[in-house]
mmCIF file of C-alpha atoms in Angstrom:
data_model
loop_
_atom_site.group_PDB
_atom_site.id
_atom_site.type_symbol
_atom_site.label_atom_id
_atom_site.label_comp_id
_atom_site.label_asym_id
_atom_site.label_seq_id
_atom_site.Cartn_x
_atom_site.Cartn_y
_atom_site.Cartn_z
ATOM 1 C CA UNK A 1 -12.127 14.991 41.325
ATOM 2 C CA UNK A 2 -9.139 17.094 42.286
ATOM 3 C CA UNK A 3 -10.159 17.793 45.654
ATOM 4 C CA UNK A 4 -8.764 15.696 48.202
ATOM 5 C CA UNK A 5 -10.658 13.417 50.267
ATOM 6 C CA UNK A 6 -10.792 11.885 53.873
ATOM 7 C CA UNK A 7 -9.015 8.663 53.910
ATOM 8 C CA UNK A 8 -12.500 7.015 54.457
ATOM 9 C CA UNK A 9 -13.898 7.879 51.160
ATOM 10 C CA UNK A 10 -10.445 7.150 49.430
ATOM 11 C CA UNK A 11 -10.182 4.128 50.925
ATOM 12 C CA UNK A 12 -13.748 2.864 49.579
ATOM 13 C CA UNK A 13 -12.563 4.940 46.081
ATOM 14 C CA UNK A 14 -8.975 3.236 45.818
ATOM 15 C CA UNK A 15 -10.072 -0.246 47.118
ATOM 16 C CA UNK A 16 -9.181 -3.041 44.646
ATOM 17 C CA UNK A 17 -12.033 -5.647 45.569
ATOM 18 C CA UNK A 18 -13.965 -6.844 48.724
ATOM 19 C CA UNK A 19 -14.599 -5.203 51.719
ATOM 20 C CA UNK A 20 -11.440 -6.416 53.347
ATOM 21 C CA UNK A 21 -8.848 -3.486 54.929
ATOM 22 C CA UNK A 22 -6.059 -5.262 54.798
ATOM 23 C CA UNK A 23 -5.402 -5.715 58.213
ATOM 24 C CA UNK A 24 -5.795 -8.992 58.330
ATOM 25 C CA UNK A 25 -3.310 -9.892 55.351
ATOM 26 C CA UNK A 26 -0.914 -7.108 57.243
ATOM 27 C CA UNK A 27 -0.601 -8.597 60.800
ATOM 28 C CA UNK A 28 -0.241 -12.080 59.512
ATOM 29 C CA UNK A 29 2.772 -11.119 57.031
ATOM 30 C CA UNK A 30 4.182 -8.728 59.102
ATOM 31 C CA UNK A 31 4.875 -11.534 62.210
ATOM 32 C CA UNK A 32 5.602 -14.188 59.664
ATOM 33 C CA UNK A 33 8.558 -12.170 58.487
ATOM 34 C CA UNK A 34 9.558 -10.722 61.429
ATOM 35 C CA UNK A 35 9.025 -14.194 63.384
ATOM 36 C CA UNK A 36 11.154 -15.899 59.830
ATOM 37 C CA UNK A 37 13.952 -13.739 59.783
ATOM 38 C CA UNK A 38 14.541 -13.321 63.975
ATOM 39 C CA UNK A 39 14.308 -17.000 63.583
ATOM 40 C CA UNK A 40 17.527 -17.581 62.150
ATOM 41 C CA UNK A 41 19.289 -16.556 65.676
ATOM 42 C CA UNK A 42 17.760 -19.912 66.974
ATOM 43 C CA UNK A 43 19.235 -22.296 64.236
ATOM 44 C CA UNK A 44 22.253 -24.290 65.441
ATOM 45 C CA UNK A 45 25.767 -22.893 65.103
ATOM 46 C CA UNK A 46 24.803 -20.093 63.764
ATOM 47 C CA UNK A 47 27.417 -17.456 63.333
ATOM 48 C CA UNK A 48 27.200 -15.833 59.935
ATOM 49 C CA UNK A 49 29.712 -12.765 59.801
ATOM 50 C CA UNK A 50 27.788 -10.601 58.520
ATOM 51 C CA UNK A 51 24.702 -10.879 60.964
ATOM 52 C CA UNK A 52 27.449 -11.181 63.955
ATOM 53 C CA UNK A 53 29.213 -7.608 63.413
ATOM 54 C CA UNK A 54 29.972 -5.970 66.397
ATOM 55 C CA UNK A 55 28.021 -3.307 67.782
ATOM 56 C CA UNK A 56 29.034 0.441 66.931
ATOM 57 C CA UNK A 57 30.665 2.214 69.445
ATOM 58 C CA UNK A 58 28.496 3.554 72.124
ATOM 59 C CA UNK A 59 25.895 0.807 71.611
ATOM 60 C CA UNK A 60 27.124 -1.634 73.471
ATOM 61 C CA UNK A 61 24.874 -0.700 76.592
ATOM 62 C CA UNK A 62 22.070 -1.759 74.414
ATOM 63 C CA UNK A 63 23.590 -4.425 72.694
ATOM 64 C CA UNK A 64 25.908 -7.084 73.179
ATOM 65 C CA UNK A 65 29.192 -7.320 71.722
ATOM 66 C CA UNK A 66 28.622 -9.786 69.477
ATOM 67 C CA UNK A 67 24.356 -8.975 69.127
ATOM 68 C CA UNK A 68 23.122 -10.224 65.915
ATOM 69 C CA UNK A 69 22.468 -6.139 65.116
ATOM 70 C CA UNK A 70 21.712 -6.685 61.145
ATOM 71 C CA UNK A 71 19.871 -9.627 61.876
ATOM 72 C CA UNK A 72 16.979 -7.825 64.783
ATOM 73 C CA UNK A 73 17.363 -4.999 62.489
ATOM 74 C CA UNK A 74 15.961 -6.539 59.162
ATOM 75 C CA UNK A 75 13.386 -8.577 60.489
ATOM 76 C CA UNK A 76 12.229 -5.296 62.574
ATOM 77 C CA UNK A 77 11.819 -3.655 58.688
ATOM 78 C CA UNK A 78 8.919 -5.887 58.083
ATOM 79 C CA UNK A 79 6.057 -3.723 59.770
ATOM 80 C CA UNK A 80 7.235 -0.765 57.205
ATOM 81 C CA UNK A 81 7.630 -2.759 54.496
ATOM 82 C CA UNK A 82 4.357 -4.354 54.328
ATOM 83 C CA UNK A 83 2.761 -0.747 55.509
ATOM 84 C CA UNK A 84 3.873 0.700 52.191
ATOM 85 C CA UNK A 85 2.932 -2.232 50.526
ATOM 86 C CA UNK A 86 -0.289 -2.529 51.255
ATOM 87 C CA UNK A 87 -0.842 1.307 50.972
ATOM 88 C CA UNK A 88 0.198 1.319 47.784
ATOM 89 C CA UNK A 89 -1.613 -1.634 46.755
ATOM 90 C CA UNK A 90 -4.957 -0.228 48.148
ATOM 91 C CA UNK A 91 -4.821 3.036 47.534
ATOM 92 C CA UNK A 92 -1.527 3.457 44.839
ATOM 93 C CA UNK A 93 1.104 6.127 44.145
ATOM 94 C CA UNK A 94 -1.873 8.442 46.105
ATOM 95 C CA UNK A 95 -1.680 6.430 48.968
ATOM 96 C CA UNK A 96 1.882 6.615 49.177
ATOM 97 C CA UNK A 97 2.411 10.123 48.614
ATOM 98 C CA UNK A 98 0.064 10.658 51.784
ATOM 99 C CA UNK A 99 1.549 8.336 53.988
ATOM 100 C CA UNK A 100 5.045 10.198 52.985
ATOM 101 C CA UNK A 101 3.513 13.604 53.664
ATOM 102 C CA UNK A 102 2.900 12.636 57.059
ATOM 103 C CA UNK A 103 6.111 11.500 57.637
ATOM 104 C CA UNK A 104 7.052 14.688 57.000
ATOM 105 C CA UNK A 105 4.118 16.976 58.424
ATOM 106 C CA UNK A 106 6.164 19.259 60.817
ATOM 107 C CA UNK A 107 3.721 21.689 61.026
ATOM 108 C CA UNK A 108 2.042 20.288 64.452
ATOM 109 C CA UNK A 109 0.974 21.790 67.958
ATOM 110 C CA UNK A 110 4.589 22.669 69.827
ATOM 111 C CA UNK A 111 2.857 20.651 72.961
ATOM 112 C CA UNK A 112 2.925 17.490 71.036
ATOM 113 C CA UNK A 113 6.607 17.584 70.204
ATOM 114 C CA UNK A 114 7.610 18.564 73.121
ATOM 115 C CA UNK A 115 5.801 15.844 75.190
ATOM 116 C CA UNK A 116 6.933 12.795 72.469
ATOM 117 C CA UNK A 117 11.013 14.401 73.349
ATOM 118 C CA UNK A 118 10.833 14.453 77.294
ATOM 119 C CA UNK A 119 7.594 12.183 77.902
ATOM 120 C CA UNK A 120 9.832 8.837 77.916
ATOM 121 C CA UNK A 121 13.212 10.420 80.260
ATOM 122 C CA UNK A 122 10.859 11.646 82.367
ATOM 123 C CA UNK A 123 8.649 8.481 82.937
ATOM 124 C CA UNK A 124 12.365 6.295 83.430
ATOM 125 C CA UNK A 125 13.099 9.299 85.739
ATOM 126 C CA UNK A 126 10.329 8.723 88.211
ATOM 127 C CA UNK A 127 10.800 4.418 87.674
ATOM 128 C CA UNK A 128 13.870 5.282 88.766
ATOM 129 C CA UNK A 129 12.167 7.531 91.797
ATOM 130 C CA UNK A 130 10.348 4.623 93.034
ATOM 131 C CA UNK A 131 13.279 2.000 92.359
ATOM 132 C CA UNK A 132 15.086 3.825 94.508
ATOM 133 C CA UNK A 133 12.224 4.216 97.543
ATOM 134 C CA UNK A 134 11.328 1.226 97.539
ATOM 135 C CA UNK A 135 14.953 -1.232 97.582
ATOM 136 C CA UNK A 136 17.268 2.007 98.898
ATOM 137 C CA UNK A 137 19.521 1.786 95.910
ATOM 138 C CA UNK A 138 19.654 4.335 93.687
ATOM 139 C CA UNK A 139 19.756 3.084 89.797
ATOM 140 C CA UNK A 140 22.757 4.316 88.130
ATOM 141 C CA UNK A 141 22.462 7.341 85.103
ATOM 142 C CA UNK A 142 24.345 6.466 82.425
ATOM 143 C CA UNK A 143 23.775 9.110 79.530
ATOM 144 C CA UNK A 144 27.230 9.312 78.546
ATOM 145 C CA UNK A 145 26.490 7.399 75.177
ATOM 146 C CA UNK A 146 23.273 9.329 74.241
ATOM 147 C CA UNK A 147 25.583 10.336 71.538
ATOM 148 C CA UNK A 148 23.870 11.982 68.238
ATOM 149 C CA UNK A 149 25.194 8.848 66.615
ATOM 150 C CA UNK A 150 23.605 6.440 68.885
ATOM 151 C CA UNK A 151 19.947 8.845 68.591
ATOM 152 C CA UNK A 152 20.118 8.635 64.422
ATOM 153 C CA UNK A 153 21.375 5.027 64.593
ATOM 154 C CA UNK A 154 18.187 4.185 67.256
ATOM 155 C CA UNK A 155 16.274 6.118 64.726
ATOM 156 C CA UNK A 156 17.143 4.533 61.728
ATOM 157 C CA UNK A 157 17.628 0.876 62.377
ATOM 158 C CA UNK A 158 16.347 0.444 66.223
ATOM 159 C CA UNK A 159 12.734 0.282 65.839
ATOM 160 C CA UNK A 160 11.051 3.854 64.780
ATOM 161 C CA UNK A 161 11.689 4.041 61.310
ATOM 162 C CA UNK A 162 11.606 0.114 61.006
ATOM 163 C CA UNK A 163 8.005 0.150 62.392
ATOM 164 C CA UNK A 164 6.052 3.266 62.582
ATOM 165 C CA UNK A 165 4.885 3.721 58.865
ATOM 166 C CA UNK A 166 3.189 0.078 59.439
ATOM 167 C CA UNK A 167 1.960 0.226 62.846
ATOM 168 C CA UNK A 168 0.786 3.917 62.938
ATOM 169 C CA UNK A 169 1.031 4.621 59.332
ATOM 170 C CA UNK A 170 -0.913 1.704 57.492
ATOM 171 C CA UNK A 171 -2.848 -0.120 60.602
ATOM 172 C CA UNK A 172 -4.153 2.712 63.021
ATOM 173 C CA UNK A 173 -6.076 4.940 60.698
ATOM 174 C CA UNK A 174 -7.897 1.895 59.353
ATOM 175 C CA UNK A 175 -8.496 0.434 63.124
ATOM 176 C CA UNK A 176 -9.694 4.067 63.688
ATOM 177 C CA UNK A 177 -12.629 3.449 61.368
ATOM 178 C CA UNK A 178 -14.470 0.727 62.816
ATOM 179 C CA UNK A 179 -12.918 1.080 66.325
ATOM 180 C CA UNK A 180 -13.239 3.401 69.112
ATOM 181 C CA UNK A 181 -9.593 5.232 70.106
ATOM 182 C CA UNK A 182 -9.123 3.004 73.231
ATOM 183 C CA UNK A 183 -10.075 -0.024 71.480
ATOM 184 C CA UNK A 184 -7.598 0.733 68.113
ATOM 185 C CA UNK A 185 -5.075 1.597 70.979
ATOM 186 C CA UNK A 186 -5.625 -1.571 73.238
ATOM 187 C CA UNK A 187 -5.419 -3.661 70.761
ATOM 188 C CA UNK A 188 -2.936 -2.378 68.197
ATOM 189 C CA UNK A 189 -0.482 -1.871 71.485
ATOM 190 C CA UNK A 190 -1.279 -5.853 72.731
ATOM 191 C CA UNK A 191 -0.249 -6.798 68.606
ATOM 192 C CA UNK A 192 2.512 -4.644 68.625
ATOM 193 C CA UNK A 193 3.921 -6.055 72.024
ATOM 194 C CA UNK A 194 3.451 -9.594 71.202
ATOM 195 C CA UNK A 195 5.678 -8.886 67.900
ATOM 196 C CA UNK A 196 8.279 -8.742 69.444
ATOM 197 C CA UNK A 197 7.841 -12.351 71.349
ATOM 198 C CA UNK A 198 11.039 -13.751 69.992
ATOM 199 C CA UNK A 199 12.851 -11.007 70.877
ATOM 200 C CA UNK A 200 12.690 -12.343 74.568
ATOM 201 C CA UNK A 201 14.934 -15.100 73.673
ATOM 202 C CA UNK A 202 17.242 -13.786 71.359
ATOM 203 C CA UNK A 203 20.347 -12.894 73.092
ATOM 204 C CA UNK A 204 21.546 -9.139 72.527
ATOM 205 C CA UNK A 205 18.517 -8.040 71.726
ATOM 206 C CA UNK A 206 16.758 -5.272 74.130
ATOM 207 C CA UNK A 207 13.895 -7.141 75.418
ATOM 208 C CA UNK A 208 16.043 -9.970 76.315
ATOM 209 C CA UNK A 209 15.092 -11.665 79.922
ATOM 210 C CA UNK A 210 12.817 -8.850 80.530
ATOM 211 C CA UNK A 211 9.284 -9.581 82.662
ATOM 212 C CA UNK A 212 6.834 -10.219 79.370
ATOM 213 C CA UNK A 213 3.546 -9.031 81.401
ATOM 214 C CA UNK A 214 5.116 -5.700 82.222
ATOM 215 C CA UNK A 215 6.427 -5.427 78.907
ATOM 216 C CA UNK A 216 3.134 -5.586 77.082
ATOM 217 C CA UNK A 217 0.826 -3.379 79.510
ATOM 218 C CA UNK A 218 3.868 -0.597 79.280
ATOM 219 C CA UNK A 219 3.316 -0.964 75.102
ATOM 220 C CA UNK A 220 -0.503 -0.586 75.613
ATOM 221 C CA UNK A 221 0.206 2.680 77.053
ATOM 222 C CA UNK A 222 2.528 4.086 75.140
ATOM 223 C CA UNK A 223 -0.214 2.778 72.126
ATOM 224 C CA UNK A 224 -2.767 4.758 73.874
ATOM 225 C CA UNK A 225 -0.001 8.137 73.765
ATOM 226 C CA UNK A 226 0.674 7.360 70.438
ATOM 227 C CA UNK A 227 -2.932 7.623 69.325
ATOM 228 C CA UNK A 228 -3.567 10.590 71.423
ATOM 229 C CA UNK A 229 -0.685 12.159 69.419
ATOM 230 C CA UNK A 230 -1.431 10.981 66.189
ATOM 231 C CA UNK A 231 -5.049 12.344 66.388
ATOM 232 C CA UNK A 232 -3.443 15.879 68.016
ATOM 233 C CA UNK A 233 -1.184 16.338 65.306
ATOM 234 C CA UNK A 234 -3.649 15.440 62.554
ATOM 235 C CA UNK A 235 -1.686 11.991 61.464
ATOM 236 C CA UNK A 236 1.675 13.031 61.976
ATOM 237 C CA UNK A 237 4.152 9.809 61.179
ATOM 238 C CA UNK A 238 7.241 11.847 62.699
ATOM 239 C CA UNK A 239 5.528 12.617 65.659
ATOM 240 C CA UNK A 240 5.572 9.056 66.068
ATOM 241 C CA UNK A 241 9.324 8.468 64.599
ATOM 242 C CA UNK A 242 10.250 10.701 67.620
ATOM 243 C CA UNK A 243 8.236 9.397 70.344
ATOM 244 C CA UNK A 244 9.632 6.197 69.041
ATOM 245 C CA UNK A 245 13.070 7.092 69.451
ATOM 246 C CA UNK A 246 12.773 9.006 72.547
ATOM 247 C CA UNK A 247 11.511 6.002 73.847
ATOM 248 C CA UNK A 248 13.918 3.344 72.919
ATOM 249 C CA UNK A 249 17.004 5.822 72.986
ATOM 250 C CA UNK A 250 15.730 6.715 76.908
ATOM 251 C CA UNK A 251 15.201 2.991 77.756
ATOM 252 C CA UNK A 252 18.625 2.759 79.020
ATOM 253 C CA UNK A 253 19.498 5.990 80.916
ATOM 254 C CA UNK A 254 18.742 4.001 84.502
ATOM 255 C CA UNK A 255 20.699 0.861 85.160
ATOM 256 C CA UNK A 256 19.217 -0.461 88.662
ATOM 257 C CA UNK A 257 21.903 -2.616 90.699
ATOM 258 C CA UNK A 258 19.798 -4.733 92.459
ATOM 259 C CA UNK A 259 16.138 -6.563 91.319
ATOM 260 C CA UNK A 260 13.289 -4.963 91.100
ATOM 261 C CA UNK A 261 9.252 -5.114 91.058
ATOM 262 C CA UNK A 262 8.533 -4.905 87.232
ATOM 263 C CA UNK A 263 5.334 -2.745 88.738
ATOM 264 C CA UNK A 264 7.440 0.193 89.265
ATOM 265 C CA UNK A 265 8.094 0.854 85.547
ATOM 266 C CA UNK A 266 4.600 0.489 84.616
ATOM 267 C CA UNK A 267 3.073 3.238 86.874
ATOM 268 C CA UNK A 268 4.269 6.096 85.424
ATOM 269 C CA UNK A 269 3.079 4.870 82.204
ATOM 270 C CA UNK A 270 -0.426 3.807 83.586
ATOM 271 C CA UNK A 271 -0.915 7.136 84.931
ATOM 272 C CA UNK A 272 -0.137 8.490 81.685
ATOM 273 C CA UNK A 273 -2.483 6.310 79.753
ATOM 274 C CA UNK A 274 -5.660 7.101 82.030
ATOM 275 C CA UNK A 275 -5.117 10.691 82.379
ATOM 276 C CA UNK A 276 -5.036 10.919 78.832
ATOM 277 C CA UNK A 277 -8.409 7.999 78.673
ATOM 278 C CA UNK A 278 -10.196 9.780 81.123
ATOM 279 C CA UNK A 279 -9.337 13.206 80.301
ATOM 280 C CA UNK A 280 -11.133 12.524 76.921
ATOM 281 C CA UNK A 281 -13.018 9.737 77.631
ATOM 282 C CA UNK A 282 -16.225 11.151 75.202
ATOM 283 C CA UNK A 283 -13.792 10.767 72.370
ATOM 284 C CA UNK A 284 -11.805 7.625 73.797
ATOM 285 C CA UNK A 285 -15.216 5.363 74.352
ATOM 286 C CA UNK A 286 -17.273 6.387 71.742
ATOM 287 C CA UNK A 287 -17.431 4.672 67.948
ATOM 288 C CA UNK A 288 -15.763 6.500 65.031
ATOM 289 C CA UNK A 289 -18.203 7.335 63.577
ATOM 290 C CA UNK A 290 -19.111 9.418 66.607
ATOM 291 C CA UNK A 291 -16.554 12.401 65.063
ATOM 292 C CA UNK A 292 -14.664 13.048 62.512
ATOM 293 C CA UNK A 293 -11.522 11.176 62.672
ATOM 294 C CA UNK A 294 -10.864 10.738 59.278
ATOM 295 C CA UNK A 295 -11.136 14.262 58.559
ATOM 296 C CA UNK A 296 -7.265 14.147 59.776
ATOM 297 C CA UNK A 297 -6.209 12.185 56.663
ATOM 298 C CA UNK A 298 -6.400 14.306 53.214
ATOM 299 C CA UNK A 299 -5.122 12.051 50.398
ATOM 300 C CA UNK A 300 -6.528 11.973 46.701
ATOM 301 C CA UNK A 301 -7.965 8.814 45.518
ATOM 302 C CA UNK A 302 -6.856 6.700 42.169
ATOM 303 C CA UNK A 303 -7.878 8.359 38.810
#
């Protein structure tokens, strides 16, 4: 019993009662919170110091000056926080210790890393391209704040670490079990994206007045990479911190001056998304149990 086994057979060793993943019980208290605590920025007069603090210096490109920061910040913890719950409560002190490891697990093909670093830049790079061909105005670069500060404060408290060990670290490897890759990806990347729904309408916060339909097709793709890199680098969690972080901490480096066709910044990522689909498509389409996905996830079950 002191050999480790795929997450499969831990999960079906460690599982309390039923049949039931926990996905279900996940999604639904992970929006409930979130939704709860973002929904505080729509009560009346509501201007609590502490949730009003101004934003660091060199954020303010992202945020407003007077952004509810703590406020977006805690109720963007709830995806992590029920990920670690539930792992622990399915699979205990085991299932915690894995999901750790992988937030850790460093040791993973230089390619990867590489791509989840300069992926995001250059995708905004080319938007940017075809912003520019198409209206005759060249966005303006603005990386003058991509500060270390403003990369460990993204990092910390701007989505990746607030997120990642619920979305990829709790609810992908168990959508990877009785889903094929594109339909985990597809449909983890449609929840993920309609999480953040309030967000439209809270004022400071980075999705603010953005087109909703563009916004959820780009988070399908970058789903899609996501899952392409967590099954390249065997489950790595800071493979996904990174990507995470390149992403938002890039989201800003083009400021277009006049308006735009929201189509232009979902190309690049579209291409992306079916080179990688069709590139692999044998492995995409198929069911899991079609290969040996879980083989990626070593954790020891409950004594």
């Amino acid at each position: 019993m002191n050999e480790p086994l795929p997450l499969a057979a831990a999960e079906a060793t460690c599982r309390l009662k039923g049949d039931d993943s926990g996905l279900v019980s996940f999604f639904v208290l992970t929006f409930l919170t979130s939704w709860a605590v973002w929904g505080l920025a729509f009560l009346p007069h509501f201007d609590l110091p502490f949730f009003r603090i101004p934003t660091p210096a060199g954020l303010a490109e992202r945020f407003g000056k007077d952004a509810p920061v703590a406020l977006l910040t805690l109720g963007a913890y709830a995806p992590t926080a029920w990920g670690i719950y539930f792992t622990r409560r399915r699979c205990g002190n085991a299932g915690l210790r894995e999901l750790f490891a992988r937030l850790g697990r460093v040791r993973v093909p230089v390619i990867w890393l590489v791509a989840v670093i300069l992926l995001p830049a250059l995708c905004n790079t080319l938007t940017a391209g075809l912003i520019t061909w198409s209206t005759g105005r060249a966005p303006k670069f603005s990386a003058g704040y991509l500060t270390p500060q403003f990369i460990l404060w993204v990092m910390a408290f701007g989505g990746p670490m607030n997120e990642e060990l619920g979305w990829r670290g709790f609810a992908l490897p168990r959508l990877l079990q009785v889903r094929s890759s594109l339909v985990a990806s597809v449909g983890l990347g449609l929840i993920w994206a309609l999480w953040h729904l309030p967000l439209f309408f809270v004022a400071g916060s980075a999705q603010r007045g953005g087109p909703l339909a563009a916004y959820i097709v780009i988070v399908i793709c970058l789903s899609i990479f996501m899952t392409a890199a967590h099954l390249g680098t065997g489950g790595s969690l800071l493979v996904a911190v990174l990507f995470h972080t390149a992403g938002d901490a890039a989201a800003p480096l083009w400021r277009p001056s006049a308006p735009f066709n929201p189509l232009y910044g979902v190309l690049p990522w579209l291409f992306v998304a079916g080179t990688i689909v069709f590139c692999r498509r044998t492995v995409w389409l198929v069911r899991p149990s079609k290969y040996q996905y879980a083989q990626c996830h070593q954790i020891q079950p409950n004594a």
